[in-house]
Amino acid sequence: MSEATRKPLVARLAIVGAGLIGSSIARAARQRGVVGHVAVADQSESVRERVRELGFADSIHASSGEAAEGADLVILCAPVGANAAIAAEISPRLKPGAIVSDVGSVKSAVVAAIQPLLPAGVHLVPAHPVAGTEFSGPDAGFAELFDNRWCILTPPEGTDPAAIDAVREFWRLLGSRVEIMTHAHHDLVLAITSHVPHLIAYNIVGTAAHLEEVTRSEVIKFSAGGFRDFTRIASSDPTMWRDVFLNNRDAVLEMLGRFGEDLAALQRLVRYGDGEGLFDLFTRTRAIRRGIIDEGQETAAPDFGRRGAEQKQP
Ligand code: NAP
């Protein structure tokens, strides 16, 4: 069968929340012929208006239930804290055999919020595309966002394997590499690779904002000394990140505990002038960055990988 006549993988896709991630999925799925019809729902009138202008949806809805009606795949793309209310709204309108997924940056809390609300015969396959930028809203999205990025699926025990395969194939067609793990393991891994780094960035930028002896204009002027890279992360969406920390508390606290111990050890190396200890640590951390570049998850370019839309790993 030719590309042009091949049946799309998903006849009707519903996206709830047309921000950075939702609009990127809609764009990528349409461009790559993965879907027949894309129904987009958003609570905000101005976002719906912008989606109309940008033209990446076949139908636009104020009601997530209306968008989900008759959908084969529904993907919740609003901040994590909104998922339970959205699941309650779409639940009575889902057709038997429909698959519900999401893109939330935390997974255990999302499964706990959504799973009890879904009717029998509907499959839940949560997903987390580990791709993003610090920008929000429908204008920030782009079809290439997921290319060569990991998407982690966390299906609860007993999920229909055919539903898992369908979601895996969906993300593969959007350009992602797909991995499956439990939601608890996901939350622990992402706590150290994403959530704690964001907390550290929010904290160091906050500390600079409180300094009295160093002026605000000096902080901005000399930011290329390292601070600038933290400010990029610390400009990430406040609603999204509030919800991440409210919903992955245990794993974040566990990793913060370890971070605190290692920071205390590092502080001792500095205090006692242990140059060898510092050099050893910095050599090991440099190797980690080399591994990330070798894996194709970052470039070694001197612009620190900044290319138009800046990619990071939430
Ligand atoms: P975003 O750009 O802020 O978009 C979220 C959209 O959802 C907004 O238009 C928002 O409208 C809408 N919304 C909120 N509550 C809603 C509801 N009850 N019904 C319908 N629409 C609703 O956010 P995003 O960056 O795409 O993030 C969305 C999800 O993706 C989050 O769960 C996040 O954890 C996950 N994620 C984000 C990244 C990243 O880098 N940003 C990466 C991977 C995963 P309002 O503006 O009116 O609130």
Short mmCIF file of C-alpha atoms and ligand atoms in Angstrom, two decimals:
data_model
loop_
_atom_site.label_atom_id
_atom_site.label_comp_id
_atom_site.label_asym_id
_atom_site.label_seq_id
_atom_site.Cartn_x
_atom_site.Cartn_y
_atom_site.Cartn_z
CA MET A 1 0.00 0.00 0.00
CA SER A 2 1.45 3.45 -0.87
CA GLU A 3 2.08 6.12 1.80
CA ALA A 4 -0.82 8.15 0.37
CA THR A 5 -3.41 5.36 0.62
CA ARG A 6 -2.27 3.77 3.91
CA LYS A 7 -4.92 3.94 6.65
CA PRO A 8 -3.80 6.25 9.48
CA LEU A 9 -2.90 4.50 12.73
CA VAL A 10 -5.47 6.56 14.66
CA ALA A 11 -8.77 7.49 12.97
CA ARG A 12 -9.73 10.14 15.55
CA LEU A 13 -7.23 11.64 17.98
CA ALA A 14 -8.39 13.95 20.77
CA ILE A 15 -5.89 16.31 22.41
CA VAL A 16 -6.96 18.01 25.64
CA GLY A 17 -4.80 21.08 26.33
CA ALA A 18 -3.31 22.77 23.24
CA GLY A 19 -0.07 24.08 24.73
CA LEU A 20 3.53 23.31 23.87
CA ILE A 21 3.16 19.52 24.05
CA GLY A 22 -0.45 19.14 22.84
CA SER A 23 0.08 21.37 19.82
CA SER A 24 3.37 19.63 18.96
CA ILE A 25 1.63 16.23 19.00
CA ALA A 26 -1.20 17.55 16.80
CA ARG A 27 1.26 19.08 14.32
CA ALA A 28 3.51 16.00 14.18
CA ALA A 29 0.61 13.52 13.93
CA ARG A 30 -0.98 15.42 11.04
CA GLN A 31 2.25 16.07 9.16
CA ARG A 32 3.28 12.43 9.35
CA GLY A 33 -0.12 11.02 8.37
CA VAL A 34 -0.57 9.22 11.70
CA VAL A 35 -4.15 10.43 12.25
CA GLY A 36 -7.37 10.89 10.29
CA HIS A 37 -9.02 13.61 12.41
CA VAL A 38 -7.47 15.72 15.19
CA ALA A 39 -9.97 17.10 17.73
CA VAL A 40 -8.43 19.67 20.05
CA ALA A 41 -9.98 20.86 23.32
CA ASP A 42 -8.73 23.71 25.49
CA GLN A 43 -10.34 25.53 28.39
CA SER A 44 -9.08 28.89 27.24
CA GLU A 45 -10.98 30.86 24.59
CA SER A 46 -7.83 32.70 23.48
CA VAL A 47 -5.95 29.40 23.02
CA ARG A 48 -8.84 27.96 20.96
CA GLU A 49 -8.81 31.07 18.80
CA ARG A 50 -5.07 30.75 18.26
CA VAL A 51 -5.41 27.03 17.39
CA ARG A 52 -7.95 28.04 14.74
CA GLU A 53 -5.48 30.55 13.29
CA LEU A 54 -2.54 28.15 13.38
CA GLY A 55 -4.63 25.48 11.63
CA PHE A 56 -3.32 22.26 13.21
CA ALA A 57 -6.74 20.90 14.32
CA ASP A 58 -9.65 19.45 12.33
CA SER A 59 -12.11 20.40 15.07
CA ILE A 60 -11.78 22.68 18.12
CA HIS A 61 -13.82 22.27 21.31
CA ALA A 62 -14.35 24.07 24.59
CA SER A 63 -15.50 20.77 26.12
CA SER A 64 -12.95 17.97 26.50
CA GLY A 65 -15.87 15.48 26.61
CA GLU A 66 -17.03 16.63 23.19
CA ALA A 67 -13.51 16.27 21.74
CA ALA A 68 -13.13 12.79 23.26
CA GLU A 69 -16.46 11.53 21.90
CA GLY A 70 -15.76 8.79 19.33
CA ALA A 71 -11.97 9.17 19.70
CA ASP A 72 -9.72 6.13 19.36
CA LEU A 73 -6.93 7.82 21.30
CA VAL A 74 -7.35 10.66 23.81
CA ILE A 75 -4.17 12.35 25.07
CA LEU A 76 -4.38 14.60 28.13
CA CYS A 77 -1.90 17.45 27.62
CA ALA A 78 -2.93 19.91 30.36
CA PRO A 79 -0.86 20.41 33.54
CA VAL A 80 -0.85 17.28 35.73
CA GLY A 81 -3.10 18.84 38.39
CA ALA A 82 -5.97 19.13 35.88
CA ASN A 83 -6.01 15.44 34.89
CA ALA A 84 -8.58 14.14 37.40
CA ALA A 85 -11.17 16.77 36.42
CA ILE A 86 -10.56 16.13 32.71
CA ALA A 87 -10.79 12.34 33.17
CA ALA A 88 -14.13 12.78 34.98
CA GLU A 89 -15.42 14.93 32.12
CA ILE A 90 -14.37 12.65 29.25
CA SER A 91 -15.16 9.35 30.97
CA PRO A 92 -18.90 9.07 30.14
CA ARG A 93 -18.25 9.97 26.50
CA LEU A 94 -15.44 7.51 25.73
CA LYS A 95 -16.23 4.74 23.29
CA PRO A 96 -15.50 1.10 24.24
CA GLY A 97 -11.94 0.16 23.28
CA ALA A 98 -10.72 3.78 23.34
CA ILE A 99 -7.21 4.40 24.65
CA VAL A 100 -6.58 7.22 27.13
CA SER A 101 -3.03 8.50 27.47
CA ASP A 102 -1.31 11.60 28.82
CA VAL A 103 2.05 13.39 28.63
CA GLY A 104 2.54 14.28 32.29
CA SER A 105 6.05 14.67 33.69
CA VAL A 106 5.06 12.57 36.74
CA LYS A 107 3.38 9.21 36.44
CA SER A 108 2.34 7.51 39.73
CA ALA A 109 0.06 10.38 40.74
CA VAL A 110 -1.36 10.58 37.22
CA VAL A 111 -2.23 6.88 37.16
CA ALA A 112 -3.83 7.20 40.61
CA ALA A 113 -5.88 10.22 39.47
CA ILE A 114 -7.09 8.89 36.12
CA GLN A 115 -7.41 5.12 36.40
CA PRO A 116 -10.34 4.94 38.86
CA LEU A 117 -12.39 7.30 36.71
CA LEU A 118 -12.21 5.36 33.44
CA PRO A 119 -15.02 2.97 32.45
CA ALA A 120 -14.39 -0.75 31.86
CA GLY A 121 -13.27 -1.49 28.31
CA VAL A 122 -11.23 1.72 28.05
CA HIS A 123 -7.42 1.30 28.16
CA LEU A 124 -5.05 3.58 30.08
CA VAL A 125 -1.50 3.86 28.67
CA PRO A 126 0.26 6.84 30.32
CA ALA A 127 3.20 8.36 28.46
CA HIS A 128 5.90 10.96 29.10
CA PRO A 129 7.66 12.42 26.08
CA VAL A 130 11.02 13.45 27.53
CA ALA A 131 11.22 16.47 25.27
CA GLY A 132 10.27 20.08 25.68
CA THR A 133 11.32 23.67 25.88
CA GLU A 134 10.85 26.39 28.49
CA PHE A 135 8.12 27.96 26.34
CA SER A 136 4.37 27.42 26.70
CA GLY A 137 1.23 27.70 24.61
CA PRO A 138 0.17 26.70 21.07
CA ASP A 139 2.68 28.99 19.33
CA ALA A 140 5.59 27.27 21.10
CA GLY A 141 4.86 23.82 19.61
CA PHE A 142 6.55 22.33 16.55
CA ALA A 143 6.30 19.00 14.74
CA GLU A 144 9.96 18.00 15.21
CA LEU A 145 9.91 18.31 19.01
CA PHE A 146 9.89 14.53 19.58
CA ASP A 147 12.45 13.53 16.94
CA ASN A 148 15.01 11.17 18.47
CA ARG A 149 13.76 11.98 22.00
CA TRP A 150 12.69 9.29 24.44
CA CYS A 151 9.05 8.71 25.23
CA ILE A 152 8.47 6.61 28.37
CA LEU A 153 5.27 4.54 28.64
CA THR A 154 4.11 3.44 32.10
CA PRO A 155 1.14 1.10 31.55
CA PRO A 156 -0.40 -0.14 34.81
CA GLU A 157 -0.15 -3.90 35.43
CA GLY A 158 -2.64 -5.88 33.35
CA THR A 159 -2.97 -3.32 30.53
CA ASP A 160 -4.04 -4.85 27.21
CA PRO A 161 -0.80 -5.46 25.23
CA ALA A 162 -2.51 -4.34 21.98
CA ALA A 163 -3.23 -0.92 23.53
CA ILE A 164 0.40 -0.61 24.64
CA ASP A 165 1.58 -1.56 21.14
CA ALA A 166 -0.70 1.06 19.57
CA VAL A 167 0.65 3.85 21.79
CA ARG A 168 4.22 2.67 21.26
CA GLU A 169 3.68 2.77 17.48
CA PHE A 170 2.05 6.22 17.71
CA TRP A 171 5.12 7.69 19.41
CA ARG A 172 7.51 5.85 17.10
CA LEU A 173 5.76 7.43 14.12
CA LEU A 174 6.09 10.84 15.80
CA GLY A 175 9.88 10.32 15.78
CA SER A 176 10.45 9.13 19.36
CA ARG A 177 12.40 6.27 20.84
CA VAL A 178 10.08 4.42 23.20
CA GLU A 179 10.84 2.73 26.54
CA ILE A 180 8.44 1.02 28.96
CA MET A 181 8.84 1.05 32.75
CA THR A 182 6.71 1.11 35.91
CA HIS A 183 5.32 4.49 36.97
CA ALA A 184 7.18 4.31 40.30
CA HIS A 185 10.53 3.76 38.55
CA HIS A 186 9.79 6.56 36.08
CA ASP A 187 9.20 8.99 38.94
CA LEU A 188 12.50 8.10 40.61
CA VAL A 189 14.52 8.39 37.38
CA LEU A 190 12.90 11.70 36.40
CA ALA A 191 13.32 13.07 39.93
CA ILE A 192 17.10 13.04 39.48
CA THR A 193 17.31 13.76 35.73
CA SER A 194 14.71 16.52 35.61
CA HIS A 195 12.82 17.49 38.75
CA VAL A 196 15.74 18.09 41.14
CA PRO A 197 17.76 19.95 38.45
CA HIS A 198 14.76 22.25 37.96
CA LEU A 199 14.49 22.78 41.71
CA ILE A 200 18.19 23.64 41.89
CA ALA A 201 17.80 26.10 39.01
CA TYR A 202 14.77 27.75 40.62
CA ASN A 203 16.73 27.96 43.88
CA ILE A 204 19.97 29.42 42.52
CA VAL A 205 18.13 32.03 40.46
CA GLY A 206 16.07 32.85 43.57
CA THR A 207 19.27 33.19 45.65
CA ALA A 208 20.76 35.60 43.10
CA ALA A 209 17.56 37.62 43.21
CA HIS A 210 17.96 37.99 47.01
CA LEU A 211 21.62 39.07 46.99
CA GLU A 212 22.30 42.52 48.29
CA GLU A 213 26.06 42.96 47.77
CA VAL A 214 25.89 41.93 44.11
CA THR A 215 23.60 44.14 42.09
CA ARG A 216 20.87 42.84 39.82
CA SER A 217 22.52 44.46 36.82
CA GLU A 218 25.82 42.67 37.60
CA VAL A 219 24.00 39.32 37.80
CA ILE A 220 22.53 39.92 34.35
CA LYS A 221 25.72 41.40 32.88
CA PHE A 222 28.02 38.55 33.92
CA SER A 223 25.49 35.73 33.56
CA ALA A 224 27.52 33.86 30.89
CA GLY A 225 29.65 32.50 33.75
CA GLY A 226 27.13 29.65 34.21
CA PHE A 227 24.15 31.42 35.74
CA ARG A 228 22.57 32.04 32.32
CA ASP A 229 22.04 28.30 31.77
CA PHE A 230 20.20 28.03 35.08
CA THR A 231 17.96 30.98 34.18
CA ARG A 232 16.77 29.17 31.06
CA ILE A 233 15.57 26.21 33.13
CA ALA A 234 14.20 28.50 35.86
CA SER A 235 12.00 30.29 33.31
CA SER A 236 9.93 27.11 32.78
CA ASP A 237 6.17 27.26 33.23
CA PRO A 238 5.26 27.88 36.92
CA THR A 239 1.94 25.96 36.79
CA MET A 240 3.47 22.89 35.22
CA TRP A 241 6.39 22.79 37.65
CA ARG A 242 4.25 23.49 40.72
CA ASP A 243 2.20 20.44 39.74
CA VAL A 244 5.32 18.31 39.20
CA PHE A 245 6.57 18.97 42.75
CA LEU A 246 3.14 18.53 44.30
CA ASN A 247 2.74 15.19 42.53
CA ASN A 248 6.22 13.63 42.81
CA ARG A 249 7.00 14.62 46.38
CA ASP A 250 8.45 11.34 47.70
CA ALA A 251 10.87 10.70 44.83
CA VAL A 252 11.99 14.36 44.78
CA LEU A 253 12.62 14.35 48.56
CA GLU A 254 14.56 11.08 48.29
CA MET A 255 16.82 12.50 45.55
CA LEU A 256 17.16 15.87 47.31
CA GLY A 257 18.38 14.00 50.41
CA ARG A 258 21.13 12.35 48.37
CA PHE A 259 21.93 15.65 46.68
CA GLY A 260 22.30 17.34 50.07
CA GLU A 261 24.74 14.67 51.29
CA ASP A 262 26.86 14.95 48.15
CA LEU A 263 26.80 18.74 48.36
CA ALA A 264 28.06 18.55 51.94
CA ALA A 265 30.91 16.28 50.77
CA LEU A 266 31.76 18.73 47.99
CA GLN A 267 31.69 21.58 50.48
CA ARG A 268 34.31 19.72 52.53
CA LEU A 269 36.56 19.33 49.47
CA VAL A 270 36.38 23.08 48.93
CA ARG A 271 36.85 23.89 52.63
CA TYR A 272 39.96 21.68 53.00
CA GLY A 273 41.42 22.64 49.62
CA ASP A 274 41.26 19.06 48.32
CA GLY A 275 42.24 19.77 44.70
CA GLU A 276 42.62 16.09 43.86
CA GLY A 277 39.11 15.30 45.10
CA LEU A 278 37.63 18.19 43.12
CA PHE A 279 39.54 17.21 39.99
CA ASP A 280 38.38 13.56 40.26
CA LEU A 281 34.73 14.55 40.62
CA PHE A 282 34.82 17.04 37.74
CA THR A 283 36.47 14.42 35.52
CA ARG A 284 33.71 11.91 36.28
CA THR A 285 30.94 14.46 35.63
CA ARG A 286 32.51 15.44 32.33
CA ALA A 287 32.28 11.80 31.21
CA ILE A 288 28.52 11.87 31.89
CA ARG A 289 28.06 14.79 29.52
CA ARG A 290 30.14 12.96 26.89
CA GLY A 291 27.75 9.99 27.24
CA ILE A 292 24.70 12.23 26.68
CA ILE A 293 26.26 13.68 23.52
CA ASP A 294 27.24 10.22 22.25
CA GLU A 295 23.61 9.09 22.78
CA GLY A 296 22.43 11.89 20.45
CA GLN A 297 20.51 13.65 23.27
CA GLU A 298 22.59 16.86 23.05
CA THR A 299 25.09 18.49 20.73
CA ALA A 300 28.67 19.34 21.56
CA ALA A 301 28.25 22.73 19.81
CA PRO A 302 29.80 25.68 21.63
CA ASP A 303 26.36 27.30 21.78
CA PHE A 304 25.44 24.67 24.41
CA GLY A 305 22.99 23.08 22.04
CA ARG A 306 20.85 26.18 21.61
CA ARG A 307 19.22 25.85 18.20
CA GLY A 308 16.23 28.09 17.47
CA ALA A 309 13.71 26.43 19.78
CA GLU A 310 15.83 25.36 22.73
CA GLN A 311 15.44 21.74 23.72
CA LYS A 312 15.71 20.46 27.21
CA GLN A 313 14.70 17.28 29.00
CA PRO A 314 11.78 17.82 31.40
P1 NAP B 1 1.17 24.52 28.34
O1 NAP B 1 1.96 24.97 27.14
O2 NAP B 1 0.97 25.46 29.47
O3 NAP B 1 -0.25 24.02 27.83
C1 NAP B 1 -1.26 23.50 28.65
C2 NAP B 1 -2.61 23.89 28.05
O4 NAP B 1 -3.64 23.13 28.73
C3 NAP B 1 -2.96 25.37 28.23
O5 NAP B 1 -3.47 25.90 27.03
C4 NAP B 1 -4.02 25.32 29.33
O6 NAP B 1 -4.93 26.40 29.28
C5 NAP B 1 -4.71 24.02 29.00
N1 NAP B 1 -5.52 23.51 30.10
C6 NAP B 1 -5.28 23.61 31.44
N2 NAP B 1 -6.28 23.00 32.13
C7 NAP B 1 -7.16 22.52 31.21
C8 NAP B 1 -8.40 21.82 31.30
N3 NAP B 1 -8.92 21.49 32.48
N4 NAP B 1 -9.03 21.50 30.14
C9 NAP B 1 -8.51 21.84 28.95
N5 NAP B 1 -7.35 22.52 28.79
C10 NAP B 1 -6.68 22.84 29.91
O7 NAP B 1 1.80 23.20 28.99
P2 NAP B 1 2.80 22.13 28.35
O8 NAP B 1 4.20 22.59 28.51
O9 NAP B 1 2.32 21.70 27.02
O10 NAP B 1 2.64 20.93 29.41
C11 NAP B 1 1.52 20.11 29.39
C12 NAP B 1 1.83 18.77 30.04
O11 NAP B 1 2.98 18.22 29.40
C13 NAP B 1 2.15 18.84 31.53
O12 NAP B 1 1.50 17.78 32.17
C14 NAP B 1 3.65 18.62 31.60
O13 NAP B 1 4.01 17.93 32.79
C15 NAP B 1 3.91 17.78 30.37
N6 NAP B 1 5.24 17.92 29.77
C16 NAP B 1 5.74 19.19 29.58
C17 NAP B 1 6.99 19.33 29.00
C18 NAP B 1 7.59 20.72 28.78
O14 NAP B 1 8.78 20.85 28.54
N7 NAP B 1 6.80 21.79 28.84
C19 NAP B 1 7.69 18.20 28.58
C20 NAP B 1 7.13 16.92 28.75
C21 NAP B 1 5.90 16.81 29.36
P3 NAP B 1 -4.65 27.72 30.23
O15 NAP B 1 -3.50 28.39 29.59
O16 NAP B 1 -5.93 28.47 30.17
O17 NAP B 1 -4.36 27.21 31.60
#
